[in-house]
CSV table of C-alpha atoms in Angstrom, one decimal:
chain,number,residue,atom,x,y,z
A,1,MET,CA,25.4,29.7,-110.3
A,2,ALA,CA,23.7,27.1,-112.8
A,3,LEU,CA,23.1,27.1,-116.6
A,4,ILE,CA,19.7,26.9,-117.6
A,5,GLU,CA,17.8,26.7,-121.1
A,6,CYS,CA,16.4,29.8,-122.4
A,7,LYS,CA,12.6,29.6,-123.1
A,8,GLU,CA,13.2,31.6,-126.7
A,9,CYS,CA,16.1,30.4,-128.4
A,10,SER,CA,17.1,27.2,-126.4
A,11,LYS,CA,20.7,28.6,-125.7
A,12,GLN,CA,22.4,27.9,-122.4
A,13,VAL,CA,22.2,30.8,-120.2
A,14,SER,CA,23.3,31.7,-116.7
A,15,ASP,CA,20.4,31.6,-114.0
A,16,SER,CA,21.8,34.8,-112.7
A,17,ALA,CA,21.4,36.7,-115.9
A,18,VAL,CA,18.9,39.3,-116.4
A,19,SER,CA,18.4,38.6,-120.2
A,20,CYS,CA,19.8,36.0,-122.6
A,21,PRO,CA,22.9,37.1,-124.3
A,22,ASN,CA,21.9,35.6,-127.6
A,23,CYS,CA,18.3,36.7,-128.3
A,24,GLY,CA,17.6,39.1,-125.1
A,25,ALA,CA,14.8,37.3,-123.7
A,26,PRO,CA,14.6,37.9,-120.0
A,27,VAL,CA,15.5,35.1,-117.9
A,28,ALA,CA,12.8,34.3,-115.3
A,29,THR,CA,14.0,33.6,-112.0
A,30,VAL,CA,11.7,31.2,-109.8
A,31,TYR,CA,11.7,32.1,-105.9
A,32,VAL,CA,10.6,29.1,-103.9
A,33,ALA,CA,9.6,30.3,-100.5
A,34,PRO,CA,10.4,27.6,-97.5
A,35,VAL,CA,7.3,25.7,-96.2
A,36,ALA,CA,7.0,26.1,-92.4
A,37,ALA,CA,7.1,22.9,-90.4
A,38,SER,CA,3.5,22.3,-89.1
A,39,GLN,CA,3.1,22.8,-85.3
A,40,PRO,CA,0.6,20.3,-83.2
A,41,VAL,CA,-2.5,22.2,-82.2
A,42,THR,CA,-2.9,22.2,-78.4
A,43,LYS,CA,-6.4,21.6,-76.9
A,44,SER,CA,-7.3,23.7,-74.0
A,45,VAL,CA,-9.1,22.6,-70.9
A,46,GLY,CA,-12.4,24.8,-70.7
A,47,PHE,CA,-14.0,26.0,-67.6
A,48,GLY,CA,-16.8,23.2,-67.6
A,49,PHE,CA,-14.4,20.5,-68.3
A,50,ALA,CA,-12.3,21.6,-65.6
A,51,LEU,CA,-15.0,21.5,-63.1
A,52,GLY,CA,-15.8,18.1,-64.3
A,53,ILE,CA,-12.2,16.9,-63.7
A,54,ILE,CA,-12.4,18.5,-60.0
A,55,PHE,CA,-15.6,17.2,-58.8
A,56,LEU,CA,-15.9,13.7,-61.1
A,57,PRO,CA,-12.4,13.0,-61.7
A,58,TRP,CA,-12.9,9.2,-62.1
A,59,ILE,CA,-15.2,10.3,-65.2
A,60,PHE,CA,-13.8,13.2,-66.8
A,61,GLY,CA,-10.0,12.7,-66.0
A,62,TRP,CA,-9.6,9.7,-68.6
A,63,PHE,CA,-10.6,12.3,-71.5
A,64,LEU,CA,-7.2,14.0,-70.9
A,65,LEU,CA,-5.5,10.6,-72.4
A,66,GLY,CA,-7.0,11.8,-75.6
A,67,ARG,CA,-5.0,13.4,-78.4
A,68,GLY,CA,-4.3,17.2,-78.3
A,69,TYR,CA,-4.1,17.9,-74.6
A,70,SER,CA,-0.7,19.0,-73.0
A,71,PRO,CA,1.4,17.1,-70.8
A,72,LYS,CA,0.9,19.3,-67.9
A,73,ALA,CA,-2.9,19.0,-68.2
A,74,ARG,CA,-2.7,15.2,-68.0
A,75,VAL,CA,-0.1,15.0,-65.4
A,76,LEU,CA,-2.6,17.4,-63.2
A,77,GLY,CA,-5.7,15.5,-64.2
A,78,ILE,CA,-4.5,11.9,-63.7
A,79,GLY,CA,-2.6,13.1,-60.4
A,80,TRP,CA,-5.9,14.6,-59.0
A,81,LEU,CA,-7.7,11.2,-59.9
A,82,ALA,CA,-5.2,9.1,-58.2
A,83,LEU,CA,-5.2,11.5,-55.0
A,84,THR,CA,-9.1,11.2,-54.9
A,85,ALA,CA,-8.9,7.8,-55.2
A,86,TYR,CA,-6.4,7.3,-52.5
A,87,LEU,CA,-8.6,9.4,-50.3
A,88,PHE,CA,-11.7,7.7,-50.9
A,89,PHE,CA,-10.3,4.2,-50.0
A,90,ALA,CA,-8.3,5.4,-47.0
A,91,ALA,CA,-11.6,6.9,-45.6
A,92,LYS,CA,-13.1,3.7,-46.3
A,93,ASP,CA,-10.6,1.8,-44.3
A,94,HIS,CA,-10.8,4.0,-41.2
A,95,ALA,CA,-14.6,4.2,-41.1
A,96,PRO,CA,-15.6,4.0,-37.4
A,97,PRO,CA,-17.6,0.9,-36.3
A,98,THR,CA,-21.1,0.9,-36.7
A,99,ILE,CA,-23.0,1.0,-33.1
A,100,SER,CA,-25.9,-1.1,-33.0
A,101,THR,CA,-28.8,0.7,-31.5
A,102,SER,CA,-31.2,-2.1,-31.2
A,103,SER,CA,-32.9,-2.3,-27.7
A,104,THR,CA,-33.2,-6.0,-27.7
A,105,PRO,CA,-31.5,-7.3,-24.5
A,106,PRO,CA,-29.1,-10.0,-25.1
A,107,LYS,CA,-30.1,-13.5,-24.4
A,108,PRO,CA,-29.1,-15.0,-21.4
A,109,VAL,CA,-26.5,-17.7,-21.5
A,110,VAL,CA,-27.8,-21.3,-20.4
A,111,SER,CA,-25.3,-23.6,-19.1
A,112,GLN,CA,-25.7,-27.4,-20.1
A,113,GLN,CA,-26.9,-28.3,-16.3
A,114,GLU,CA,-29.5,-25.6,-16.6
A,115,ALA,CA,-30.7,-26.9,-19.8
A,116,ARG,CA,-30.5,-30.5,-18.9
A,117,ALA,CA,-32.5,-29.6,-15.7
A,118,SER,CA,-35.2,-27.8,-17.7
A,119,ARG,CA,-35.6,-30.5,-20.0
A,120,ILE,CA,-35.8,-33.2,-17.4
A,121,ALA,CA,-38.3,-31.2,-15.3
A,122,SER,CA,-40.7,-31.0,-18.4
A,123,LEU,CA,-40.9,-34.8,-18.8
A,124,SER,CA,-43.8,-36.9,-17.6
A,125,THR,CA,-43.4,-39.2,-14.7
A,126,PHE,CA,-44.5,-42.7,-14.6
A,127,THR,CA,-43.7,-45.6,-12.0
A,128,ALA,CA,-42.4,-48.7,-13.1
A,129,ALA,CA,-45.5,-50.7,-12.4
A,130,GLN,CA,-47.5,-48.0,-14.7
A,131,LEU,CA,-45.1,-48.7,-17.4
A,132,ALA,CA,-45.3,-52.6,-17.2
A,133,ALA,CA,-49.0,-52.5,-17.0
A,134,ALA,CA,-49.2,-50.8,-19.9
A,135,TYR,CA,-47.2,-53.1,-22.1
A,136,ASP,CA,-49.2,-56.0,-20.4
A,137,ARG,CA,-52.6,-54.7,-21.5
A,138,ASN,CA,-51.7,-53.6,-25.2
A,139,THR,CA,-48.1,-53.6,-26.7
A,140,VAL,CA,-49.1,-51.4,-29.7
A,141,ALA,CA,-50.7,-48.7,-27.4
A,142,ALA,CA,-47.7,-48.9,-25.2
A,143,ASP,CA,-45.5,-48.2,-28.1
A,144,GLN,CA,-47.3,-45.5,-29.5
A,145,GLN,CA,-47.0,-43.9,-25.8
A,146,PHE,CA,-43.3,-44.7,-24.8
A,147,LYS,CA,-41.3,-45.9,-27.6
A,148,GLY,CA,-38.7,-43.4,-28.8
A,149,LYS,CA,-40.0,-40.8,-26.3
A,150,GLN,CA,-38.5,-39.4,-23.2
A,151,PHE,CA,-40.2,-39.8,-19.8
A,152,LYS,CA,-39.4,-40.0,-16.2
A,153,VAL,CA,-39.8,-43.2,-14.3
A,154,THR,CA,-39.8,-43.9,-10.6
A,155,GLY,CA,-39.4,-47.1,-8.8
A,156,VAL,CA,-37.1,-49.4,-6.6
A,157,VAL,CA,-34.3,-51.5,-7.9
A,158,SER,CA,-34.8,-55.0,-8.2
A,159,SER,CA,-31.3,-56.1,-9.9
A,160,ILE,CA,-28.3,-54.3,-11.1
A,161,ASN,CA,-26.7,-56.1,-14.2
A,162,THR,CA,-24.8,-55.7,-17.5
A,163,ASP,CA,-26.0,-56.9,-20.9
A,164,PHE,CA,-24.1,-59.0,-23.5
A,165,ARG,CA,-22.1,-55.6,-24.7
A,166,GLY,CA,-21.1,-54.7,-21.0
A,167,ARG,CA,-23.4,-51.8,-20.6
A,168,PRO,CA,-24.8,-51.6,-17.2
A,169,TYR,CA,-28.7,-51.8,-16.5
A,170,VAL,CA,-31.3,-52.1,-13.6
A,171,THR,CA,-34.7,-53.7,-13.3
A,172,LEU,CA,-37.4,-51.8,-11.2
A,173,GLN,CA,-40.0,-53.7,-9.2
A,174,GLY,CA,-43.5,-53.4,-10.8
A,175,GLY,CA,-43.3,-56.1,-13.5
A,176,VAL,CA,-46.3,-58.5,-14.2
A,177,ASN,CA,-44.0,-61.0,-12.7
A,178,GLN,CA,-40.4,-61.1,-11.2
A,179,PHE,CA,-39.1,-62.3,-14.9
A,180,MET,CA,-40.7,-59.3,-16.5
A,181,GLU,CA,-39.7,-56.4,-14.7
A,182,PRO,CA,-39.1,-53.4,-16.8
A,183,GLN,CA,-35.2,-52.9,-17.7
A,184,PHE,CA,-33.2,-49.5,-18.0
A,185,SER,CA,-30.0,-49.2,-19.7
A,186,PHE,CA,-27.8,-46.1,-18.9
A,187,GLU,CA,-26.4,-43.6,-21.3
A,188,ASP,CA,-23.1,-43.3,-19.3
A,189,ALA,CA,-21.7,-46.5,-18.4
A,190,LYS,CA,-19.0,-44.9,-16.3
A,191,ASP,CA,-21.5,-43.0,-14.0
A,192,PRO,CA,-20.3,-43.6,-10.6
A,193,ALA,CA,-23.6,-43.3,-9.3
A,194,ILE,CA,-24.5,-46.8,-11.0
A,195,ALA,CA,-21.7,-48.7,-8.9
A,196,ARG,CA,-23.4,-47.2,-5.7
A,197,LEU,CA,-26.7,-48.6,-6.3
A,198,GLN,CA,-28.0,-51.2,-4.1
A,199,LYS,CA,-31.1,-53.6,-4.3
A,200,GLY,CA,-34.2,-52.0,-2.8
A,201,SER,CA,-32.8,-48.3,-3.5
A,202,LYS,CA,-35.6,-46.1,-4.7
A,203,VAL,CA,-34.5,-44.3,-8.0
A,204,THR,CA,-35.8,-41.6,-10.7
A,205,LEU,CA,-34.4,-42.0,-14.1
A,206,ALA,CA,-34.9,-40.1,-17.4
A,207,CYS,CA,-35.0,-42.5,-20.1
A,208,THR,CA,-35.9,-43.0,-23.8
A,209,GLY,CA,-38.5,-45.8,-24.5
A,210,ASN,CA,-37.2,-48.7,-26.9
A,211,GLY,CA,-40.0,-50.8,-26.8
A,212,ASP,CA,-40.4,-54.4,-25.2
A,213,ILE,CA,-39.1,-57.8,-25.6
A,214,ALA,CA,-42.0,-60.4,-24.9
A,215,LYS,CA,-43.9,-57.6,-23.2
A,216,THR,CA,-40.8,-56.7,-20.8
A,217,PRO,CA,-40.6,-52.9,-21.2
A,218,MET,CA,-37.1,-51.7,-22.2
A,219,SER,CA,-35.9,-48.1,-22.0
A,220,GLU,CA,-32.3,-46.9,-23.0
A,221,ASP,CA,-30.2,-43.6,-22.5
A,222,CYS,CA,-31.1,-43.4,-18.9
A,223,GLU,CA,-29.7,-41.1,-16.5
A,224,PHE,CA,-30.3,-40.3,-12.9
A,225,VAL,CA,-32.4,-37.5,-12.0
A,226,ARG,CA,-31.0,-36.0,-8.8
C-alpha cells in the first residue's frame, strides 16, 4: 500500500482507496500488464530448399548457417554435406585403373649390341688406300667427305703404336708413301683386340674422320667391326 496525491484536492490518499476521503474524488488505479518476452522466430526448411540440400549439399547446405534456422536443421544439413564430401573423395581414391584400349603394339626392345651392329652396318666402307688418295688429291674435298663423319675402313695393319697421350693407334697400308699411311686411334684403349693385333693383319674399323696432318689422314674413336 502506498500514498498517492489526489488529482482534485492534492491531499495524500491511499492508492487502495476507492475515493478521496477529503473531496470524494475517485482514485484511479493504473494497471500495467506485464510485457511478454519476445520469442525468436525459427525459419522452416521448405520442400524446395530440402531438395536442394539433398541433391546439391555443397551449394545449399551453407545457407543453413544463416540466422533463423534451428540447430537440428543445421546439424542435419551440415552432416549430410560432410557425408557426401567423404563419399565423393573415397570413391575417387578407389577408382579402378584406366585400361588402355590402344591397338598400337609395344615397341621391341633393342639391345645396345643390336643398335651398334645396325649403326655400323649402315656406314659406307672405304679402303685405307682410297682414304689416302682422297686427301692426296684434295684436302678440302676429302674433309667434306670424311671429317666429323663416321665410316668403315678396311686395310692391312702396318704398325701399332701409342700417341703422346698414351692412346693406342694403328696405321694401315695404302698411304702415298710409308710416312703418310692413314692413322686410326681407338675409342676404347683397353680393348683386348688391340693387344692381339699383328703387323700384316687385315682389319675392318668403324671410325670418325678427324681431318689430316700434312695430308696424312687421321681418324678417331675407332672400333673393330667383328
